[in-house]
Amino acid sequence: MSISIKSQREIELMREAGKILATVHEELEKMIKPGISTYDIDKKGYELIKSFGCEPSFLDYEGYPASICVSVNDEVVHGIPSKNRILKDGDIVSLDAGVIYKGYQSDAARTWPVGEISEEAARLIQVTRESFFEGIKYAKEGCHLHEISAAIDEYCRSRGYGIVRDLVGHGIGKELHEDPQIPNFKQLRRGPKLMAGMTLAIEPMINQGTYKVNFLDDGWTVVTADGKLSAHYENTVLVTKGEPEILSLNK
Ligand code: MF3
Ligand code: CO
């Protein structure tokens, strides 16, 4: 395994990619309402990404047929947008998007409420987001990769949630998926030492019930095995000697 260290120039390009992606998510959030289809979200996402001079990295990635992964309720990740899938009051919806700017990638996901959602659903979204911030406390030079994993695991597990094991975070840069893999659950080994200039996509996928998931016949959609809700929160993060820099989140 070799984890690339980005140069100042590469970091600048990834900052730009991240800013654009953060803005794409902010714009998509505005359209989340009962009555819109997951296709509408994808279409808007494609247009936004193109309008910023970027390419949608997911489109045609290993044959994925859209620009945005739109995963509703018990769908964990990689939901395929469809004109027939209409968001309704009380749903939760996870949007995962990636952009390429001048050859450099950024990857980020958010889970949003649709209309009025239950307290339990809101709590799941909140804890998933918070677990990301617990994890990145260890995304700094001198820490070990699996300190991030353990922090996410402990935060979610102690609150009774299931941590998805079959999908993990990843290094990112010129490629969407680079070394290292970043599990969201505790590891036996402490993992590689982190160094300034590493760029990581950290992405807890957290279930209300069991951690177990199933893969649907469409070849993409991942769902919870028990049909309960799942939430996703992801950002592209730059490791530094001090505080990590969250590239795909606007201040
Ligand atoms: N965002 C996903 C990840 O973090 C990638 C989506 S794969 C795609 O790994 F095929 F849907 F694009
Ligand atoms: Co990712």
GROMACS .gro file of C-alpha atoms in nm, residues 30-251:
model
  222
   30LYS     CA    1  -3.239   2.350  -0.153
   31MET     CA    2  -3.438   2.119  -0.380
   32ILE     CA    3  -3.502   1.845  -0.123
   33LYS     CA    4  -3.881   1.853  -0.079
   34PRO     CA    5  -4.167   1.604  -0.091
   35GLY     CA    6  -4.272   1.547  -0.454
   36ILE     CA    7  -3.941   1.566  -0.637
   37SER     CA    8  -3.791   1.258  -0.796
   38THR     CA    9  -3.442   1.125  -0.734
   39TYR     CA   10  -3.391   1.172  -1.110
   40ASP     CA   11  -3.456   1.547  -1.070
   41ILE     CA   12  -3.180   1.564  -0.809
   42ASP     CA   13  -2.934   1.383  -1.034
   43LYS     CA   14  -3.017   1.601  -1.332
   44LYS     CA   15  -2.964   1.920  -1.130
   45GLY     CA   16  -2.643   1.775  -0.987
   46TYR     CA   17  -2.508   1.703  -1.334
   47GLU     CA   18  -2.592   2.053  -1.455
   48LEU     CA   19  -2.435   2.219  -1.149
   49ILE     CA   20  -2.114   2.017  -1.175
   50LYS     CA   21  -2.080   2.101  -1.545
   51SER     CA   22  -2.160   2.468  -1.483
   52PHE     CA   23  -1.856   2.490  -1.253
   53GLY     CA   24  -1.630   2.347  -1.523
   54CYS     CA   25  -1.603   2.006  -1.356
   55GLU     CA   26  -1.681   1.650  -1.458
   56PRO     CA   27  -1.908   1.428  -1.247
   57SER     CA   28  -1.671   1.152  -1.137
   58PHE     CA   29  -1.941   0.894  -1.067
   59LEU     CA   30  -2.095   0.905  -1.416
   60ASP     CA   31  -1.981   0.586  -1.594
   61TYR     CA   32  -1.756   0.494  -1.299
   62GLU     CA   33  -1.748   0.115  -1.334
   63GLY     CA   34  -2.068   0.161  -1.532
   64TYR     CA   35  -2.260   0.365  -1.271
   65PRO     CA   36  -2.539   0.531  -1.474
   66ALA     CA   37  -2.572   0.872  -1.303
   67SER     CA   38  -2.380   1.166  -1.153
   68ILE     CA   39  -2.524   1.156  -0.801
   69CYS     CA   40  -2.595   0.855  -0.581
   70VAL     CA   41  -2.938   0.913  -0.427
   71SER     CA   42  -3.020   0.669  -0.146
   72VAL     CA   43  -3.356   0.687   0.033
   73ASN     CA   44  -3.437   0.554   0.384
   74ASP     CA   45  -3.307   0.195   0.409
   75GLU     CA   46  -3.082   0.248   0.106
   76VAL     CA   47  -2.731   0.288   0.244
   77VAL     CA   48  -2.541   0.410  -0.064
   78HIS     CA   49  -2.530   0.393  -0.446
   79GLY     CA   50  -2.905   0.436  -0.498
   80ILE     CA   51  -2.968   0.487  -0.870
   81PRO     CA   52  -3.175   0.798  -0.949
   82SER     CA   53  -3.511   0.727  -1.111
   83LYS     CA   54  -3.810   0.926  -1.237
   84ASN     CA   55  -4.032   0.679  -1.048
   85ARG     CA   56  -3.872   0.739  -0.712
   86ILE     CA   57  -4.053   1.035  -0.561
   87LEU     CA   58  -3.941   1.173  -0.225
   88LYS     CA   59  -4.217   1.193   0.033
   89ASP     CA   60  -4.266   1.365   0.365
   90GLY     CA   61  -4.077   1.182   0.640
   91ASP     CA   62  -3.812   1.024   0.416
   92ILE     CA   63  -3.442   1.074   0.464
   93VAL     CA   64  -3.224   1.099   0.154
   94SER     CA   65  -2.848   1.059   0.118
   95LEU     CA   66  -2.676   1.239  -0.168
   96ASP     CA   67  -2.326   1.131  -0.262
   97ALA     CA   68  -2.140   1.323  -0.532
   98GLY     CA   69  -1.794   1.347  -0.681
   99VAL     CA   70  -1.633   1.608  -0.905
  100ILE     CA   71  -1.313   1.623  -1.107
  101TYR     CA   72  -1.149   1.965  -1.142
  102LYS     CA   73  -0.839   1.989  -1.363
  103GLY     CA   74  -0.769   1.621  -1.303
  104TYR     CA   75  -0.829   1.622  -0.927
  105GLN     CA   76  -1.112   1.459  -0.738
  106SER     CA   77  -1.334   1.555  -0.450
  107ASP     CA   78  -1.598   1.326  -0.295
  108ALA     CA   79  -1.865   1.416  -0.040
  109ALA     CA   80  -2.200   1.293   0.089
  110ARG     CA   81  -2.479   1.440   0.303
  111THR     CA   82  -2.806   1.301   0.437
  112TRP     CA   83  -3.106   1.535   0.437
  113PRO     CA   84  -3.454   1.520   0.586
  114VAL     CA   85  -3.751   1.536   0.348
  115GLY     CA   86  -4.023   1.751   0.507
  116GLU     CA   87  -4.093   1.654   0.868
  117ILE     CA   88  -3.900   1.350   0.986
  118SER     CA   89  -3.916   1.144   1.305
  119GLU     CA   90  -3.694   1.225   1.600
  120GLU     CA   91  -3.518   0.891   1.557
  121ALA     CA   92  -3.438   0.967   1.194
  122ALA     CA   93  -3.307   1.312   1.283
  123ARG     CA   94  -3.091   1.161   1.556
  124LEU     CA   95  -2.943   0.909   1.313
  125ILE     CA   96  -2.850   1.185   1.068
  126GLN     CA   97  -2.699   1.393   1.348
  127VAL     CA   98  -2.493   1.113   1.502
  128THR     CA   99  -2.363   1.006   1.160
  129ARG     CA  100  -2.246   1.361   1.090
  130GLU     CA  101  -2.098   1.401   1.437
  131SER     CA  102  -1.908   1.072   1.404
  132PHE     CA  103  -1.724   1.216   1.104
  133PHE     CA  104  -1.606   1.508   1.318
  134GLU     CA  105  -1.501   1.268   1.596
  135GLY     CA  106  -1.302   1.070   1.341
  136ILE     CA  107  -1.118   1.363   1.187
  137LYS     CA  108  -0.981   1.467   1.525
  138TYR     CA  109  -0.722   1.201   1.442
  139ALA     CA  110  -0.667   1.305   1.079
  140LYS     CA  111  -0.338   1.477   1.153
  141GLU     CA  112   0.027   1.406   1.106
  142GLY     CA  113   0.159   1.157   1.360
  143CYS     CA  114  -0.173   0.985   1.428
  144HIS     CA  115  -0.247   0.642   1.288
  145LEU     CA  116  -0.518   0.582   1.032
  146HIS     CA  117  -0.722   0.345   1.245
  147GLU     CA  118  -0.754   0.599   1.524
  148ILE     CA  119  -1.002   0.763   1.286
  149SER     CA  120  -1.184   0.431   1.242
  150ALA     CA  121  -1.195   0.361   1.615
  151ALA     CA  122  -1.328   0.708   1.698
  152ILE     CA  123  -1.616   0.675   1.449
  153ASP     CA  124  -1.691   0.323   1.571
  154GLU     CA  125  -1.698   0.416   1.939
  155TYR     CA  126  -1.913   0.724   1.884
  156CYS     CA  127  -2.180   0.536   1.689
  157ARG     CA  128  -2.169   0.202   1.865
  158SER     CA  129  -2.208   0.358   2.209
  159ARG     CA  130  -2.526   0.523   2.080
  160GLY     CA  131  -2.669   0.190   1.965
  161TYR     CA  132  -2.612   0.218   1.591
  162GLY     CA  133  -2.482  -0.038   1.341
  163ILE     CA  134  -2.166   0.054   1.154
  164VAL     CA  135  -2.156  -0.065   0.793
  165ARG     CA  136  -1.854  -0.290   0.741
  166ASP     CA  137  -1.883  -0.384   0.373
  167LEU     CA  138  -1.805  -0.032   0.247
  168VAL     CA  139  -1.524   0.196   0.361
  169GLY     CA  140  -1.368   0.537   0.308
  170HIS     CA  141  -1.059   0.584   0.093
  171GLY     CA  142  -0.766   0.792  -0.014
  172ILE     CA  143  -0.846   1.034  -0.299
  173GLY     CA  144  -0.657   1.255  -0.542
  174LYS     CA  145  -0.607   1.198  -0.911
  175GLU     CA  146  -0.820   0.887  -0.861
  176LEU     CA  147  -1.154   0.865  -0.683
  177HIS     CA  148  -1.035   0.562  -0.487
  178GLU     CA  149  -0.672   0.558  -0.377
  179ASP     CA  150  -0.494   0.390  -0.087
  180PRO     CA  151  -0.561   0.360   0.199
  181GLN     CA  152  -0.898   0.200   0.270
  182ILE     CA  153  -1.057   0.370   0.571
  183PRO     CA  154  -1.292   0.143   0.766
  184ASN     CA  155  -1.546   0.304   0.998
  185PHE     CA  156  -1.503   0.033   1.258
  186LYS     CA  157  -1.230  -0.051   1.502
  187GLN     CA  158  -0.929  -0.243   1.368
  188LEU     CA  159  -0.686  -0.485   1.529
  189ARG     CA  160  -0.388  -0.294   1.386
  190ARG     CA  161  -0.330   0.078   1.420
  191GLY     CA  162  -0.279   0.126   1.047
  192PRO     CA  163  -0.033   0.349   0.861
  193LYS     CA  164   0.101   0.669   1.013
  194LEU     CA  165  -0.064   0.980   0.874
  195MET     CA  166   0.143   1.254   0.714
  196ALA     CA  167   0.069   1.610   0.608
  197GLY     CA  168  -0.039   1.617   0.243
  198MET     CA  169  -0.244   1.298   0.250
  199THR     CA  170  -0.599   1.345   0.127
  200LEU     CA  171  -0.870   1.116   0.261
  201ALA     CA  172  -1.242   1.065   0.190
  202ILE     CA  173  -1.382   0.978   0.532
  203GLU     CA  174  -1.737   0.851   0.511
  204PRO     CA  175  -1.928   0.692   0.797
  205MET     CA  176  -2.229   0.489   0.678
  206ILE     CA  177  -2.441   0.429   0.988
  207ASN     CA  178  -2.752   0.215   1.036
  208GLN     CA  179  -3.037   0.250   1.282
  209GLY     CA  180  -3.037  -0.128   1.332
  210THR     CA  181  -2.804  -0.403   1.218
  211TYR     CA  182  -2.474  -0.324   1.050
  212LYS     CA  183  -2.556  -0.589   0.791
  213VAL     CA  184  -2.638  -0.484   0.436
  214ASN     CA  185  -2.761  -0.645   0.115
  215PHE     CA  186  -2.663  -0.567  -0.242
  216LEU     CA  187  -2.959  -0.537  -0.481
  217ASP     CA  188  -2.989  -0.701  -0.823
  218ASP     CA  189  -2.952  -0.364  -1.000
  219GLY     CA  190  -2.580  -0.412  -0.933
  220TRP     CA  191  -2.552  -0.095  -0.725
  221THR     CA  192  -2.801  -0.022  -0.453
  222VAL     CA  193  -2.692  -0.123  -0.103
  223VAL     CA  194  -2.974  -0.159   0.153
  224THR     CA  195  -2.988  -0.239   0.523
  225ALA     CA  196  -3.056  -0.609   0.589
  226ASP     CA  197  -3.335  -0.527   0.837
  227GLY     CA  198  -3.503  -0.250   0.636
  228LYS     CA  199  -3.423   0.016   0.897
  229LEU     CA  200  -3.283   0.359   0.809
  230SER     CA  201  -2.926   0.439   0.713
  231ALA     CA  202  -2.737   0.770   0.694
  232HIS     CA  203  -2.414   0.875   0.521
  233TYR     CA  204  -2.183   1.171   0.573
  234GLU     CA  205  -1.858   1.220   0.384
  235ASN     CA  206  -1.597   1.483   0.314
  236THR     CA  207  -1.262   1.499   0.142
  237VAL     CA  208  -1.009   1.592   0.410
  238LEU     CA  209  -0.648   1.716   0.393
  239VAL     CA  210  -0.416   1.587   0.665
  240THR     CA  211  -0.188   1.861   0.802
  241LYS     CA  212   0.050   1.895   1.094
  242GLY     CA  213  -0.228   2.064   1.289
  243GLU     CA  214  -0.605   2.072   1.241
  244PRO     CA  215  -0.731   1.878   0.940
  245GLU     CA  216  -0.864   2.087   0.652
  246ILE     CA  217  -1.208   1.980   0.531
  247LEU     CA  218  -1.182   2.047   0.160
  248SER     CA  219  -1.544   1.972   0.060
  249LEU     CA  220  -1.721   2.191   0.316
  250ASN     CA  221  -1.764   2.568   0.276
  251LYS     CA  222  -1.716   2.769   0.594
   0.00000   0.00000   0.00000
